[in-house]
mmCIF file with all atom_site columns, C-alpha atoms in Angstrom:
data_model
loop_
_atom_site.group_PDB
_atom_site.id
_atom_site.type_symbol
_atom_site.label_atom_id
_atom_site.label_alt_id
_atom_site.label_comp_id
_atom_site.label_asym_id
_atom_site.label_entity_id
_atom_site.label_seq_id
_atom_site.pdbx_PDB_ins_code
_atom_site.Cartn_x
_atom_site.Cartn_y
_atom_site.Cartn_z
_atom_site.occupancy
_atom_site.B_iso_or_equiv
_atom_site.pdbx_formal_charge
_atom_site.auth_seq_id
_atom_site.auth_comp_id
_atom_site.auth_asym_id
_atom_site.auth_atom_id
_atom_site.pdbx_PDB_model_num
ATOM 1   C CA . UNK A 1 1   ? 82.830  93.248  74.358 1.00 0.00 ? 1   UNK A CA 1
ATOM 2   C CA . UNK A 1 2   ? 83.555  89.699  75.960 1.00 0.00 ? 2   UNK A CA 1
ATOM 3   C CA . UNK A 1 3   ? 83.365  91.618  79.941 1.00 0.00 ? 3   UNK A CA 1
ATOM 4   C CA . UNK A 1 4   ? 80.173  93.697  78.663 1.00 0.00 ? 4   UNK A CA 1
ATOM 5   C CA . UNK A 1 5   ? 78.486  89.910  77.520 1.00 0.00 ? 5   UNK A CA 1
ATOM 6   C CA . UNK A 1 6   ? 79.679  88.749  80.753 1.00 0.00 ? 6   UNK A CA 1
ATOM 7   C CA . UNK A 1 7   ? 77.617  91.542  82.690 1.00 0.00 ? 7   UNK A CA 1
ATOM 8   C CA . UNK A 1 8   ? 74.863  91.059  79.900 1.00 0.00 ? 8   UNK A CA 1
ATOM 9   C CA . UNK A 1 9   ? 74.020  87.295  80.699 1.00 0.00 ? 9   UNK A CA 1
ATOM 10  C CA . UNK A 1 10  ? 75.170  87.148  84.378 1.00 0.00 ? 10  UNK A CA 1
ATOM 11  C CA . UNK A 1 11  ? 73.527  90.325  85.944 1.00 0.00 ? 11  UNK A CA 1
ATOM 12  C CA . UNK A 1 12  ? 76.847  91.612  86.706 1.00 0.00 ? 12  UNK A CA 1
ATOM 13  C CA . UNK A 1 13  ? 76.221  95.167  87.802 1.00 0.00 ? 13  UNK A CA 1
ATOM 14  C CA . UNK A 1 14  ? 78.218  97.713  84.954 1.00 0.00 ? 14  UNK A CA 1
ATOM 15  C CA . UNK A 1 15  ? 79.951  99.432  88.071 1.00 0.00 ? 15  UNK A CA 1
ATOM 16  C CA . UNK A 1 16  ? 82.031  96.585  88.540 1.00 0.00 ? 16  UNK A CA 1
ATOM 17  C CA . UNK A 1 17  ? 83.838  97.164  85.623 1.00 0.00 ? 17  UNK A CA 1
ATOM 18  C CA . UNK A 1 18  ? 84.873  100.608 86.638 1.00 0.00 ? 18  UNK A CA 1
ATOM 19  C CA . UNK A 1 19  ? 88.411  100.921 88.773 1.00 0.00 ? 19  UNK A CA 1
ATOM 20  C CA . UNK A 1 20  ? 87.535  102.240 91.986 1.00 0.00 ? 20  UNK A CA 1
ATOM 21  C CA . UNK A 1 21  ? 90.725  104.824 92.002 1.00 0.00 ? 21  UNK A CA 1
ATOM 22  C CA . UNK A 1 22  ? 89.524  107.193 89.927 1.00 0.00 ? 22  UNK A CA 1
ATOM 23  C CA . UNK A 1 23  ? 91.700  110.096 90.779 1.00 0.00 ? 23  UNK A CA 1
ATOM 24  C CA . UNK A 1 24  ? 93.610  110.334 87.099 1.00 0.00 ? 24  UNK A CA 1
ATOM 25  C CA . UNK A 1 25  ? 90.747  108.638 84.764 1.00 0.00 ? 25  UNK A CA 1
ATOM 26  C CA . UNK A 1 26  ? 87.203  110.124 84.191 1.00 0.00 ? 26  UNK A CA 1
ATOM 27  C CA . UNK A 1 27  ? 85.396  106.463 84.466 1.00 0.00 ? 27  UNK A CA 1
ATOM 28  C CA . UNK A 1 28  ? 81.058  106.369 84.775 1.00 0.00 ? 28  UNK A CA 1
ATOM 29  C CA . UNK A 1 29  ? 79.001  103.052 84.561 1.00 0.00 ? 29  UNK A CA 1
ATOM 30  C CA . UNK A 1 30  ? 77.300  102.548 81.401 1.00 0.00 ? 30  UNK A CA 1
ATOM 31  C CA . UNK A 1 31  ? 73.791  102.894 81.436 1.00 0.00 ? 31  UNK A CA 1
ATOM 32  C CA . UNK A 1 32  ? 72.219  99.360  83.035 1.00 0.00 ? 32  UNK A CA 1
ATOM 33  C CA . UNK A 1 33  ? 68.737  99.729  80.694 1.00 0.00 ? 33  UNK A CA 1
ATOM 34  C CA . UNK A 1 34  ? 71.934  98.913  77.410 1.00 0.00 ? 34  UNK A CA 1
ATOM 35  C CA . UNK A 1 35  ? 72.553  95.745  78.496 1.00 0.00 ? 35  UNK A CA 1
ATOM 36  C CA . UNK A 1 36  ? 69.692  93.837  76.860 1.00 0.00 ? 36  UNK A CA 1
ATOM 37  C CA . UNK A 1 37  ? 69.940  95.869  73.419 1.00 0.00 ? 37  UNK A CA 1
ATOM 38  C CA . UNK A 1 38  ? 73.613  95.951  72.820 1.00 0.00 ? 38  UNK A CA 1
ATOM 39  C CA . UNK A 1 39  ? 76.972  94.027  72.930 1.00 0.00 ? 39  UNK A CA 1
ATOM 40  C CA . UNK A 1 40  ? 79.238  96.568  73.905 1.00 0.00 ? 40  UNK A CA 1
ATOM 41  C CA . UNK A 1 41  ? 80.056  99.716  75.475 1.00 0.00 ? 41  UNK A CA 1
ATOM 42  C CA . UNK A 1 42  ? 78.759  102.915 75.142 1.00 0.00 ? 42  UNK A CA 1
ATOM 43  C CA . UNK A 1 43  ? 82.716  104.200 75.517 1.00 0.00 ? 43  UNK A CA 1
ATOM 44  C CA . UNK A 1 44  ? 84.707  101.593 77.188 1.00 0.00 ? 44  UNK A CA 1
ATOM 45  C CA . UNK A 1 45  ? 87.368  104.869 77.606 1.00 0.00 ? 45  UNK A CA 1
ATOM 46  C CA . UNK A 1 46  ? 85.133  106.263 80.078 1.00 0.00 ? 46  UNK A CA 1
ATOM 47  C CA . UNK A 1 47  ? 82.849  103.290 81.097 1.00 0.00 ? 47  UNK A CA 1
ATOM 48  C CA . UNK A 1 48  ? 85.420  100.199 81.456 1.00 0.00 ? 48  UNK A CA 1
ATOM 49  C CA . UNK A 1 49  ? 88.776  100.375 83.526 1.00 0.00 ? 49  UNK A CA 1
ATOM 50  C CA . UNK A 1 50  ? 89.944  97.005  83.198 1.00 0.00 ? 50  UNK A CA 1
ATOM 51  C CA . UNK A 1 51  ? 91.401  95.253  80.066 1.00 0.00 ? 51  UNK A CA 1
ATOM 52  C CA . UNK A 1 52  ? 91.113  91.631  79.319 1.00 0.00 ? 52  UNK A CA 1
ATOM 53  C CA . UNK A 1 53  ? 92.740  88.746  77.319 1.00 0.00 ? 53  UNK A CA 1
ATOM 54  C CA . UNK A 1 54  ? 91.697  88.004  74.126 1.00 0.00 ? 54  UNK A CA 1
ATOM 55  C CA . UNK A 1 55  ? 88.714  85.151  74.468 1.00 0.00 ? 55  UNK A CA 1
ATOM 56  C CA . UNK A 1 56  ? 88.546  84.696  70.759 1.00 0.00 ? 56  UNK A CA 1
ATOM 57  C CA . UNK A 1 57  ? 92.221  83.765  69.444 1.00 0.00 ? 57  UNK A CA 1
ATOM 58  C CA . UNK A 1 58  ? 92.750  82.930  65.461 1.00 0.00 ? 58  UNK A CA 1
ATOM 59  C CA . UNK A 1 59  ? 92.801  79.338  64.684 1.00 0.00 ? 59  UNK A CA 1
ATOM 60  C CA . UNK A 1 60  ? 96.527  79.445  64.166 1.00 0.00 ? 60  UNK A CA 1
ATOM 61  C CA . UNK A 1 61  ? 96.846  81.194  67.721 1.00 0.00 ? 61  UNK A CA 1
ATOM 62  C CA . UNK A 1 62  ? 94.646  78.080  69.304 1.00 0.00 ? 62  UNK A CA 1
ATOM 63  C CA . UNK A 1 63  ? 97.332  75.602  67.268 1.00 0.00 ? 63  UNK A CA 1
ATOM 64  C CA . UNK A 1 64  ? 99.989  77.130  68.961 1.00 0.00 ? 64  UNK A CA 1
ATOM 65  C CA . UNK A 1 65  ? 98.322  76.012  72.426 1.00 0.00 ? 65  UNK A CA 1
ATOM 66  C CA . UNK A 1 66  ? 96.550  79.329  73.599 1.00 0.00 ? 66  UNK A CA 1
ATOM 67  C CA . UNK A 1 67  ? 93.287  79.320  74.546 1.00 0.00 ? 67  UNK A CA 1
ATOM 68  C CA . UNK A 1 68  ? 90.950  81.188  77.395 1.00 0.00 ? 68  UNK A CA 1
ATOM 69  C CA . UNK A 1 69  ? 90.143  78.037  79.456 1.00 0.00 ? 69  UNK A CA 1
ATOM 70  C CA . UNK A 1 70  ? 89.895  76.781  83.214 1.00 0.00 ? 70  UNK A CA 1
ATOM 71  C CA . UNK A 1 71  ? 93.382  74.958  82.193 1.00 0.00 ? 71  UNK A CA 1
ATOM 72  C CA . UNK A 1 72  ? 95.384  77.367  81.064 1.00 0.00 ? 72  UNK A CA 1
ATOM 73  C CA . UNK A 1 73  ? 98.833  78.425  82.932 1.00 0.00 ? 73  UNK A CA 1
ATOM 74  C CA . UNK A 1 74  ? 97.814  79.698  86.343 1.00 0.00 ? 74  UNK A CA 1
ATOM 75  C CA . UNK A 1 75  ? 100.599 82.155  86.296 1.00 0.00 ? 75  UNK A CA 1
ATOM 76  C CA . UNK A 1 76  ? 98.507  83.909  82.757 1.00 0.00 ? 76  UNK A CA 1
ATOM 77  C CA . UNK A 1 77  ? 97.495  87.114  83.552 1.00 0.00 ? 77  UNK A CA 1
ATOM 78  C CA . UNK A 1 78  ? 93.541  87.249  82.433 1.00 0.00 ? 78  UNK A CA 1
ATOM 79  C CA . UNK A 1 79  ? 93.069  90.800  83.578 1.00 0.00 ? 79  UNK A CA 1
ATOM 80  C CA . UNK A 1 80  ? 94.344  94.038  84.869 1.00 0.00 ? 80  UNK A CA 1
ATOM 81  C CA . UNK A 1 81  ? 93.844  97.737  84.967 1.00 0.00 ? 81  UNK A CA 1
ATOM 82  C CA . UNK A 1 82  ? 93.478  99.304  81.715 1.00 0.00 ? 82  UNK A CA 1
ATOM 83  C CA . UNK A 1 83  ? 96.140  99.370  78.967 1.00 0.00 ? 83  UNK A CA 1
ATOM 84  C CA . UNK A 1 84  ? 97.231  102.365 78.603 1.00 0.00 ? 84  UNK A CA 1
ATOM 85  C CA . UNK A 1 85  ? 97.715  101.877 74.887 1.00 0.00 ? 85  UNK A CA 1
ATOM 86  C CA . UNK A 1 86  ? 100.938 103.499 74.917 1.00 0.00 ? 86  UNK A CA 1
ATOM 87  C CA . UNK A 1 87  ? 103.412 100.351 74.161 1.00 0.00 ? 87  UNK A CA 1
ATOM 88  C CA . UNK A 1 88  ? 106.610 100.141 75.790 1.00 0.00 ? 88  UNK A CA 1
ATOM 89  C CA . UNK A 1 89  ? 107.171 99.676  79.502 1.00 0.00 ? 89  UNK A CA 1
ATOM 90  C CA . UNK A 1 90  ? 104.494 101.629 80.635 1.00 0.00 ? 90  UNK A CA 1
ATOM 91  C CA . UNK A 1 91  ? 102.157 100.791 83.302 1.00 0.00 ? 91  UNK A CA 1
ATOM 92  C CA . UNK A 1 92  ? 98.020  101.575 83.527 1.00 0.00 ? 92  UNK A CA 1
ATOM 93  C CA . UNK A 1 93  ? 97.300  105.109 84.289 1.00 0.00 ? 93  UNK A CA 1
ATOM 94  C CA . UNK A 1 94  ? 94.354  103.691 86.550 1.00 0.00 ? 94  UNK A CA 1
ATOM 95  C CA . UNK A 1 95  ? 97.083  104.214 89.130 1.00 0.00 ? 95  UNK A CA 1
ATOM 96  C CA . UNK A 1 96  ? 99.054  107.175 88.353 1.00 0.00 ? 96  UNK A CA 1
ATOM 97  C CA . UNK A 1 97  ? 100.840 105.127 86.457 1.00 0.00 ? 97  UNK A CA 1
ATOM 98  C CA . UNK A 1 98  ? 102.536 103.548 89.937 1.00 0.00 ? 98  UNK A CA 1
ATOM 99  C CA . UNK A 1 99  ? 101.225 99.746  88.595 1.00 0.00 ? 99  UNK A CA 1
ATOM 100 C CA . UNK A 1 100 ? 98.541  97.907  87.986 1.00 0.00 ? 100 UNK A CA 1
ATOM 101 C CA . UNK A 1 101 ? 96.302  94.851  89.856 1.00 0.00 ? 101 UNK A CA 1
ATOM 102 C CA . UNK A 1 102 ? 96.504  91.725  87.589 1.00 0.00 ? 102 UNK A CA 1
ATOM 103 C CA . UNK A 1 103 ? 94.181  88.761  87.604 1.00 0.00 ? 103 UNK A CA 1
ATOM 104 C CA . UNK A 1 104 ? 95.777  85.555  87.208 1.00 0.00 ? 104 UNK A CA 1
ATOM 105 C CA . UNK A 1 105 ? 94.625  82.353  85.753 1.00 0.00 ? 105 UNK A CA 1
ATOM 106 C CA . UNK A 1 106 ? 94.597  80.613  89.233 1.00 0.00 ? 106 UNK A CA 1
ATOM 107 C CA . UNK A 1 107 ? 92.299  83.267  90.921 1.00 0.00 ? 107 UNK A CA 1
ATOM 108 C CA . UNK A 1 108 ? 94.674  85.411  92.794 1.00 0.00 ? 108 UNK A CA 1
ATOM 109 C CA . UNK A 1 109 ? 94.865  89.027  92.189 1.00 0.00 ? 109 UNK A CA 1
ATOM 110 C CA . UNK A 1 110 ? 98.234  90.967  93.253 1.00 0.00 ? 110 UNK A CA 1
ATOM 111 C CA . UNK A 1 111 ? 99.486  94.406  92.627 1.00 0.00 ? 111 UNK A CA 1
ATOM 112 C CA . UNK A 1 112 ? 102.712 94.595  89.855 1.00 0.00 ? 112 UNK A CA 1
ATOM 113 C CA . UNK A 1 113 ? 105.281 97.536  89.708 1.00 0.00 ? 113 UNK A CA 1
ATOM 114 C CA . UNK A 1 114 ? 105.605 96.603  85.612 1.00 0.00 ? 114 UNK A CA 1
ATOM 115 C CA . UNK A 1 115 ? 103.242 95.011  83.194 1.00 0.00 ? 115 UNK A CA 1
ATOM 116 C CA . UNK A 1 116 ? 106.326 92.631  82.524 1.00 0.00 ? 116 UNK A CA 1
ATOM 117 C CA . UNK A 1 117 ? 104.119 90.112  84.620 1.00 0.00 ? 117 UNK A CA 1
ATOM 118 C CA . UNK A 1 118 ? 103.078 87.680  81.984 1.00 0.00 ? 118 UNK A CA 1
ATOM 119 C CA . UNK A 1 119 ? 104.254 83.997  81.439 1.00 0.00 ? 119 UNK A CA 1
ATOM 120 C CA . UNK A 1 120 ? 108.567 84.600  80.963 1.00 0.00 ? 120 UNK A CA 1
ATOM 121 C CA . UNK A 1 121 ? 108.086 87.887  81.734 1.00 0.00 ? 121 UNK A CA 1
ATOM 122 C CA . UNK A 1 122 ? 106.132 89.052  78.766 1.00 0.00 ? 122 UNK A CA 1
ATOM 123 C CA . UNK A 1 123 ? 104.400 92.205  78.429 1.00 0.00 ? 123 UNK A CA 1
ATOM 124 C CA . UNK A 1 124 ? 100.756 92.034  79.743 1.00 0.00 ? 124 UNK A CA 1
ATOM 125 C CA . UNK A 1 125 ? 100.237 94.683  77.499 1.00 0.00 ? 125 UNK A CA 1
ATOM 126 C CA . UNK A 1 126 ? 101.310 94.516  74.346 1.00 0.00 ? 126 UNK A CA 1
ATOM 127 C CA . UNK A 1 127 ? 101.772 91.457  71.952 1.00 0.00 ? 127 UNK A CA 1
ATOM 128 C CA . UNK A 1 128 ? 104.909 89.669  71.297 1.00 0.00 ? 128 UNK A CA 1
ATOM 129 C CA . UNK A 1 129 ? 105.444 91.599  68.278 1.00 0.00 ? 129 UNK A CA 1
ATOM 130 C CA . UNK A 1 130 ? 105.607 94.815  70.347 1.00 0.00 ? 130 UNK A CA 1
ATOM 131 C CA . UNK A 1 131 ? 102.233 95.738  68.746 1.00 0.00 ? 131 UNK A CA 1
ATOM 132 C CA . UNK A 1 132 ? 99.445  97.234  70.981 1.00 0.00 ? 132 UNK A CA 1
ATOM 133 C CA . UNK A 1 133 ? 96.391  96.605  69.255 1.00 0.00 ? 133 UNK A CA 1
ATOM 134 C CA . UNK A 1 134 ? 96.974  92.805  68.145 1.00 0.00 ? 134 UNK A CA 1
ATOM 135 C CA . UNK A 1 135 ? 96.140  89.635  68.816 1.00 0.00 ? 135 UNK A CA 1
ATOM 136 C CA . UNK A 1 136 ? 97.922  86.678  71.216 1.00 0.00 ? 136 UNK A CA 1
ATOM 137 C CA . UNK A 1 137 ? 100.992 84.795  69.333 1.00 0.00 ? 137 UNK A CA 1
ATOM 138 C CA . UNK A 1 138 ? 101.041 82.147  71.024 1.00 0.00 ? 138 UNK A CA 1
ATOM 139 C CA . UNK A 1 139 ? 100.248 80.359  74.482 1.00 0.00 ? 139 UNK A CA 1
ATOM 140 C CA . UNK A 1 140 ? 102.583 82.882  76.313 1.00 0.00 ? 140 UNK A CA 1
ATOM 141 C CA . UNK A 1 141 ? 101.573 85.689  75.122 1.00 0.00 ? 141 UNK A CA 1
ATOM 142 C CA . UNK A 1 142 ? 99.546  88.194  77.666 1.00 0.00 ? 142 UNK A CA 1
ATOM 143 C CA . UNK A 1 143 ? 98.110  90.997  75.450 1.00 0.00 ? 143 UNK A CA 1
ATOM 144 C CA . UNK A 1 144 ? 95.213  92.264  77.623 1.00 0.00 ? 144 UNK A CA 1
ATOM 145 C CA . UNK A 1 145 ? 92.606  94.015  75.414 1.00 0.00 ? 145 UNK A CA 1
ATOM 146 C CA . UNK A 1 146 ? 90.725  96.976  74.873 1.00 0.00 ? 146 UNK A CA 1
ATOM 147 C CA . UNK A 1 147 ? 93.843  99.823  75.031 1.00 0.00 ? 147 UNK A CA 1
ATOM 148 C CA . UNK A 1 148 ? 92.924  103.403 76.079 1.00 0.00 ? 148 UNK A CA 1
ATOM 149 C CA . UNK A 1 149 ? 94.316  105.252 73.785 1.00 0.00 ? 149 UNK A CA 1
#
């Protein structure tokens, strides 16, 4: 929801949240005429190929010194290709499952081998805990939201 808002109030064409390399994942832009009437997409499995971290951590994740800002870490990765939702070591399937491009705090983008890429090596997609669908821990913790499966 937080990358469909974005689009929503910024004019940020739908398409751009679609991985170009779509030779393993079925992915098609949302319909455009949505994006004043809703807050989400249609089916981010098929219309979103990116993931995102968590803009909206629990009050006891904020105390523990995570939050979504312009001064966080630069070395947090904000965004990648999508979780593939299958825990573990595994990477995005956006990519045959060779890697993934990762956002960073600071701007920079750079293709990764292993979603071990967050801050001390923590898994950009999964939660501390090992859980997929859960919420940051703590300031170092990467979990890049929505999963595919």
């Amino acid at each position: 929801a937080p990358l469909y808002l974005l689009a929503r109030t910024q004019s940020i064409p739908l398409i751009m949240f679609i991985c170009p390399y779509n030779d393993v994942n079925s992915w098609e832009p949302d319909n455009e005429t949505r994006l004043s009437s809703h807050a989400n997409f249609t089916d981010y499995r098929h219309n979103l190929g990116y993931s995102y971290a968590n803009p909206y951590p629990s009050d006891a994740v904020r105390q523990a010194g995570y939050e979504l800002t312009s001064h966080m870490d630069p070395s947090a990765p904000i965004m990648a290709d999508l979780n593939p939702g299958t825990g573990g070591n595994d990477n995005s399937t956006n990519h045959e499952e060779r890697g993934q491009n990762v956002l960073y705090a600071d701007g920079h983008v750079q293709w990764e081998i292993s979603p071990l890429v967050g801050i001390n090596h923590d898994n950009i997609y999964t939660a501390k805990s090992g859980a997929i669908l859960a919420a940051p821990v703590d300031a170092t913790d990467s979990i890049l939201l929505p999963a595919q499966r």
